[in-house]
CSV table of C-alpha atoms in Angstrom, one decimal:
chain,number,residue,atom,x,y,z
A,25,MET,CA,-3.2,-13.0,-21.0
A,26,LYS,CA,-5.8,-10.5,-19.7
A,27,ARG,CA,-8.6,-12.6,-21.3
A,28,GLN,CA,-7.4,-15.8,-19.8
A,29,LEU,CA,-7.0,-14.3,-16.3
A,30,ASN,CA,-10.5,-13.0,-16.4
A,31,SER,CA,-12.2,-16.0,-17.9
A,32,PRO,CA,-14.6,-18.3,-16.0
A,33,ASP,CA,-12.0,-21.1,-16.2
A,34,PHE,CA,-9.5,-19.1,-14.2
A,35,ALA,CA,-12.1,-18.1,-11.7
A,36,SER,CA,-13.0,-21.8,-11.0
A,37,THR,CA,-9.4,-22.8,-10.7
A,38,MET,CA,-8.4,-19.9,-8.5
A,39,SER,CA,-11.3,-20.5,-6.1
A,40,SER,CA,-10.0,-24.0,-5.4
A,41,THR,CA,-6.3,-23.1,-4.9
A,42,LYS,CA,-4.8,-21.5,-1.8
A,43,PHE,CA,-2.2,-18.9,-2.7
A,44,GLN,CA,0.6,-18.1,-0.2
A,45,PRO,CA,2.3,-14.8,-1.3
A,46,LYS,CA,6.1,-14.7,-1.0
A,47,ARG,CA,8.5,-11.9,-2.0
A,48,GLY,CA,9.5,-12.2,-5.6
A,49,THR,CA,6.7,-14.5,-6.6
A,50,ILE,CA,4.8,-13.7,-9.9
A,51,CYS,CA,1.1,-14.1,-9.3
A,52,ALA,CA,-2.3,-12.9,-10.4
A,53,ALA,CA,-3.8,-9.8,-8.7
A,54,ARG,CA,-6.9,-7.8,-9.0
A,55,TYR,CA,-6.3,-4.2,-9.9
A,56,SER,CA,-8.3,-1.8,-7.7
A,57,GLN,CA,-9.2,0.5,-10.6
A,58,ASP,CA,-11.2,-2.0,-12.7
A,59,ASN,CA,-11.3,-5.1,-10.5
A,60,LEU,CA,-9.8,-7.2,-13.2
A,61,TRP,CA,-7.0,-9.7,-12.9
A,62,TYR,CA,-3.4,-9.0,-14.1
A,63,ARG,CA,0.1,-10.4,-13.6
A,64,ALA,CA,2.0,-9.0,-10.6
A,65,ARG,CA,5.2,-9.5,-8.6
A,66,VAL,CA,5.1,-9.6,-4.8
A,67,LEU,CA,7.4,-6.9,-3.6
A,68,ARG,CA,7.0,-7.4,0.2
A,69,VAL,CA,4.9,-9.2,2.7
A,70,ALA,CA,4.2,-7.5,6.1
A,71,GLY,CA,1.8,-9.7,8.0
A,72,LYS,CA,-1.5,-9.5,6.1
A,73,ILE,CA,-0.4,-6.6,3.9
A,74,VAL,CA,1.1,-7.6,0.6
A,75,THR,CA,2.6,-5.0,-1.7
A,76,ILE,CA,2.6,-5.9,-5.4
A,77,MET,CA,3.7,-4.4,-8.7
A,78,PHE,CA,1.7,-5.1,-11.8
A,79,ILE,CA,4.5,-6.2,-14.1
A,80,ASP,CA,2.7,-5.3,-17.4
A,81,PHE,CA,2.0,-1.7,-16.6
A,82,GLY,CA,4.1,-0.8,-13.6
A,83,ASP,CA,1.6,0.3,-10.9
A,84,GLU,CA,2.0,-0.7,-7.3
A,85,GLU,CA,-0.7,-1.5,-4.8
A,86,SER,CA,-1.0,-2.9,-1.2
A,87,VAL,CA,-3.4,-5.7,-0.7
A,88,ASP,CA,-4.9,-6.5,2.8
A,89,THR,CA,-5.3,-10.3,2.6
A,90,GLY,CA,-7.1,-10.3,5.9
A,91,VAL,CA,-10.1,-8.5,4.5
A,92,ALA,CA,-13.1,-10.9,3.9
A,93,GLY,CA,-14.5,-11.1,0.5
A,94,ALA,CA,-13.4,-12.1,-3.0
A,95,PRO,CA,-9.7,-12.8,-3.1
A,96,ARG,CA,-7.4,-10.3,-4.7
A,97,LEU,CA,-4.3,-12.5,-5.1
A,98,ALA,CA,-4.0,-15.9,-6.7
A,99,ALA,CA,-1.5,-18.3,-8.2
A,100,LEU,CA,-0.7,-17.5,-11.8
A,101,PRO,CA,-1.5,-20.2,-14.5
A,102,LYS,CA,1.7,-22.0,-15.5
A,103,ASN,CA,1.4,-21.1,-19.2
A,104,LEU,CA,1.6,-17.3,-18.3
A,105,GLU,CA,4.7,-17.5,-16.0
A,106,GLY,CA,7.2,-17.6,-18.8
A,107,HIS,CA,6.1,-14.4,-20.6
A,108,GLU,CA,8.4,-11.4,-20.2
A,109,PRO,CA,6.9,-8.4,-18.4
A,110,VAL,CA,5.5,-5.7,-20.7
A,111,ALA,CA,6.5,-2.8,-18.4
A,112,THR,CA,10.2,-2.0,-18.3
A,113,PRO,CA,11.5,-0.8,-14.9
A,114,TYR,CA,14.0,2.1,-14.8
A,115,ARG,CA,15.7,4.1,-12.1
A,116,LEU,CA,16.2,7.9,-12.5
A,117,ALA,CA,19.7,8.5,-13.8
A,118,TYR,CA,22.3,10.6,-12.0
A,119,VAL,CA,20.3,11.2,-8.8
A,120,GLN,CA,20.0,9.5,-5.5
A,121,LEU,CA,17.3,9.4,-2.9
A,122,PRO,CA,18.2,10.9,0.5
A,123,PRO,CA,19.0,8.6,3.4
A,124,ASP,CA,16.3,9.9,5.7
A,125,SER,CA,13.1,7.8,5.4
A,126,ASP,CA,10.8,10.8,5.6
A,127,ASP,CA,12.8,12.7,3.0
A,128,ARG,CA,12.7,9.6,0.7
A,129,LYS,CA,9.0,9.3,1.1
A,130,ALA,CA,8.5,13.0,0.2
A,131,ALA,CA,10.7,12.6,-2.9
A,132,LEU,CA,8.8,9.5,-4.1
A,133,GLU,CA,5.4,11.1,-3.5
A,134,TYR,CA,6.5,14.2,-5.5
A,135,LEU,CA,7.7,12.0,-8.3
A,136,THR,CA,4.6,9.9,-8.4
A,137,GLN,CA,2.4,13.0,-8.6
A,138,ARG,CA,4.7,14.6,-11.1
A,139,ILE,CA,4.7,11.9,-13.7
A,140,GLY,CA,1.2,10.4,-13.0
A,141,ASP,CA,-1.3,10.8,-15.8
A,142,VAL,CA,0.9,12.9,-18.0
A,143,ASN,CA,2.8,12.3,-21.2
A,144,ILE,CA,6.5,11.5,-20.4
A,145,ARG,CA,9.6,10.6,-22.4
A,146,VAL,CA,12.0,8.1,-21.2
A,147,SER,CA,15.6,8.4,-22.4
A,148,PRO,CA,17.6,5.2,-21.4
A,149,VAL,CA,21.2,5.7,-20.4
A,150,PRO,CA,23.8,3.4,-21.9
A,151,GLY,CA,25.5,1.0,-19.5
A,152,PRO,CA,24.9,-2.0,-17.3
A,153,ALA,CA,21.9,-2.4,-15.0
A,154,THR,CA,22.5,-1.7,-11.4
A,155,PRO,CA,20.8,-3.0,-8.2
A,156,CYS,CA,17.9,-0.8,-7.3
A,157,GLY,CA,15.0,-1.0,-4.9
A,158,LYS,CA,14.7,-1.4,-1.1
A,159,ASP,CA,12.8,-4.6,-1.3
A,160,ASP,CA,14.2,-6.9,-4.0
A,161,ASN,CA,17.3,-4.9,-5.1
A,162,ARG,CA,16.9,-6.2,-8.7
A,163,PRO,CA,19.3,-4.7,-11.3
A,164,VAL,CA,17.5,-2.2,-13.5
A,165,HIS,CA,18.7,0.3,-16.1
A,166,SER,CA,18.9,4.0,-15.7
A,167,ALA,CA,17.0,6.7,-17.7
A,168,VAL,CA,16.5,10.4,-17.8
A,169,VAL,CA,12.8,11.1,-17.6
A,170,TYR,CA,11.1,14.1,-19.2
A,171,VAL,CA,7.6,15.5,-18.7
A,172,CYS,CA,6.3,16.7,-22.0
A,173,SER,CA,4.6,20.1,-21.8
A,174,LYS,CA,2.4,19.0,-24.8
A,175,GLN,CA,0.0,16.4,-23.5
A,176,PRO,CA,-1.7,13.7,-25.6
A,177,ASN,CA,-4.9,15.7,-26.0
A,178,GLU,CA,-3.2,18.8,-27.2
A,179,PRO,CA,-2.3,19.6,-30.8
A,180,SER,CA,1.1,18.2,-31.7
A,181,GLY,CA,3.6,20.0,-33.8
A,182,SER,CA,7.1,19.1,-34.7
A,183,ALA,CA,9.5,17.0,-32.5
A,184,ASP,CA,9.8,18.2,-28.9
A,185,SER,CA,12.3,21.0,-28.4
A,186,ALA,CA,14.1,21.7,-25.1
A,187,SER,CA,11.4,24.1,-24.1
A,188,ASP,CA,8.7,21.4,-24.6
A,189,VAL,CA,10.1,19.0,-22.0
A,190,ILE,CA,11.0,19.2,-18.3
A,191,ASP,CA,13.8,17.1,-16.9
A,192,VAL,CA,12.3,15.3,-13.8
A,193,GLY,CA,15.7,14.7,-12.2
A,194,GLU,CA,16.6,18.3,-12.6
A,195,GLU,CA,13.3,19.4,-11.1
A,196,LEU,CA,13.8,17.1,-8.1
A,197,LEU,CA,17.2,18.5,-7.5
A,198,SER,CA,16.0,22.0,-7.8
A,199,ASN,CA,13.4,21.3,-5.1
A,200,GLY,CA,15.9,19.7,-2.8
A,201,LEU,CA,14.3,16.3,-2.9
A,202,VAL,CA,17.2,14.3,-4.2
A,203,TYR,CA,21.0,14.8,-4.6
A,204,MET,CA,23.4,14.2,-7.4
A,205,GLU,CA,24.9,10.8,-7.9
A,206,ARG,CA,28.7,10.6,-8.1
A,207,ALA,CA,28.9,9.2,-11.5
A,208,ARG,CA,30.1,10.2,-15.0
A,209,MET,CA,27.4,11.9,-17.0
A,210,PRO,CA,27.1,14.0,-20.1
A,211,SER,CA,28.5,17.5,-19.7
A,212,ASP,CA,25.2,19.3,-20.4
A,213,ILE,CA,23.4,17.3,-17.8
A,214,CYS,CA,26.2,17.7,-15.3
A,215,VAL,CA,26.0,21.5,-15.7
A,216,ARG,CA,22.2,21.6,-15.3
A,217,TYR,CA,22.0,19.2,-12.4
A,218,SER,CA,24.9,21.0,-10.6
A,219,GLU,CA,23.2,24.3,-10.9
A,220,ALA,CA,19.9,22.9,-9.8
A,221,GLN,CA,21.4,21.3,-6.7
A,222,GLN,CA,23.4,24.4,-5.8
A,223,SER,CA,20.2,26.5,-6.0
A,224,ALA,CA,18.5,24.1,-3.6
A,225,MET,CA,21.5,24.1,-1.2
A,226,ARG,CA,21.6,27.9,-1.2
A,227,GLY,CA,17.9,28.0,-0.5
A,228,ARG,CA,18.1,25.3,2.1
A,229,ARG,CA,15.2,23.5,0.5
A,230,ASN,CA,14.0,20.2,1.9
A,231,ILE,CA,17.0,17.8,2.4
A,232,TRP,CA,19.4,20.8,2.6
A,233,ARG,CA,17.4,22.5,5.4
A,234,TYR,CA,20.1,21.8,8.0
A,235,GLY,CA,23.0,22.3,5.6
A,236,ASP,CA,24.9,19.6,3.7
A,237,PHE,CA,23.9,16.3,5.3
A,238,ARG,CA,26.7,14.6,3.4
A,239,ASP,CA,29.2,16.2,5.8
A,240,ASP,CA,27.8,13.9,8.5
A,241,ASP,CA,28.5,10.8,6.4
A,242,ALA,CA,32.1,11.9,5.8
A,243,ALA,CA,32.7,12.5,9.5
């Protein structure tokens, strides 16, 4: 796919075709890091700004279609539309983003920095996919995500032990960036997550700085 999208044949076809991005459309997009073409899904369109997700490796970018120069979005060749995405989307299990938009942004920025360019382990949670995402609300499966303390360039020993991994959801809870989901979960995770959230609430960290915001929802 990558070879076809970056071939002279695709370049000649793309230059003669006008692409109109619409939310949910699978298209071809140039990745800013290497300027090569990859498959992407249009997440949202706000005027000239188009936000996309590269479906074969998961990165998101915003493209300003009003900027002059070589196009960064194009229609995808028909023979590439039917291939399943290589990247599998997951939502963090057992935690929820706060309702406040600034708090949500802070949590997402922390998460992006925490798991970017490090070795992670994804542990899918059994059960049906649930709607997720502000823009397309597509059903995705849940997973517990761990950051491995041993990174790819470090010597590896035996299988990861509990001390070798950091539960990202637990860390977000401890920092008061998210709150626990009201859902059934394994007892060991329930204990760890409850303790992390209680610690953040006692310390009035981030979303708990004014107390328990959930009391307002119940009022």
